[in-house]
Amino acid sequence: MSKISLVEAVKLKSVLSKRIHELEEEMDRVALVPLLIS
C-alpha cells in the first residue's frame, strides 16, 4: 500500500465529507419509510 501525501489526504477527506453529507440527506429523505432503511 502506497503512502499518500498530506495534500492527497486532505483532498480525500474533503470528498468523503461531501459524500457522507449527501448520504445523510438521502437517509433523511427516506426516514419516513422505515421499511426502506431497515
C-alpha positions in Angstrom: 0.0 0.0 0.0 1.5 3.3 -1.1 1.8 6.3 1.2 -0.3 9.3 0.2 0.8 12.8 0.6 -0.8 15.2 3.0 -2.4 17.1 0.1 -4.0 13.9 -1.2 -5.2 13.0 2.2 -6.9 16.4 2.7 -8.4 16.2 -0.7 -9.8 12.7 0.0 -11.2 13.8 3.4 -13.0 16.7 1.6 -14.5 14.3 -0.9 -15.6 11.8 1.7 -17.1 14.5 3.9 -19.2 15.7 0.9 -20.3 12.1 0.2 -21.2 11.5 3.8 -23.3 14.7 3.8 -25.1 13.5 0.7 -25.8 10.1 2.2 -27.2 11.8 5.4 -29.5 13.9 3.3 -30.7 10.8 1.4 -31.3 9.0 4.7 -33.4 12.0 5.9 -35.4 11.7 2.7 -36.3 8.0 3.3 -36.6 8.3 7.1 -40.4 8.4 6.7 -40.4 5.0 5.1 -38.7 2.7 7.8 -39.0 -0.4 5.6 -36.6 1.1 3.1 -33.8 1.6 5.6 -34.3 -1.5 7.8 
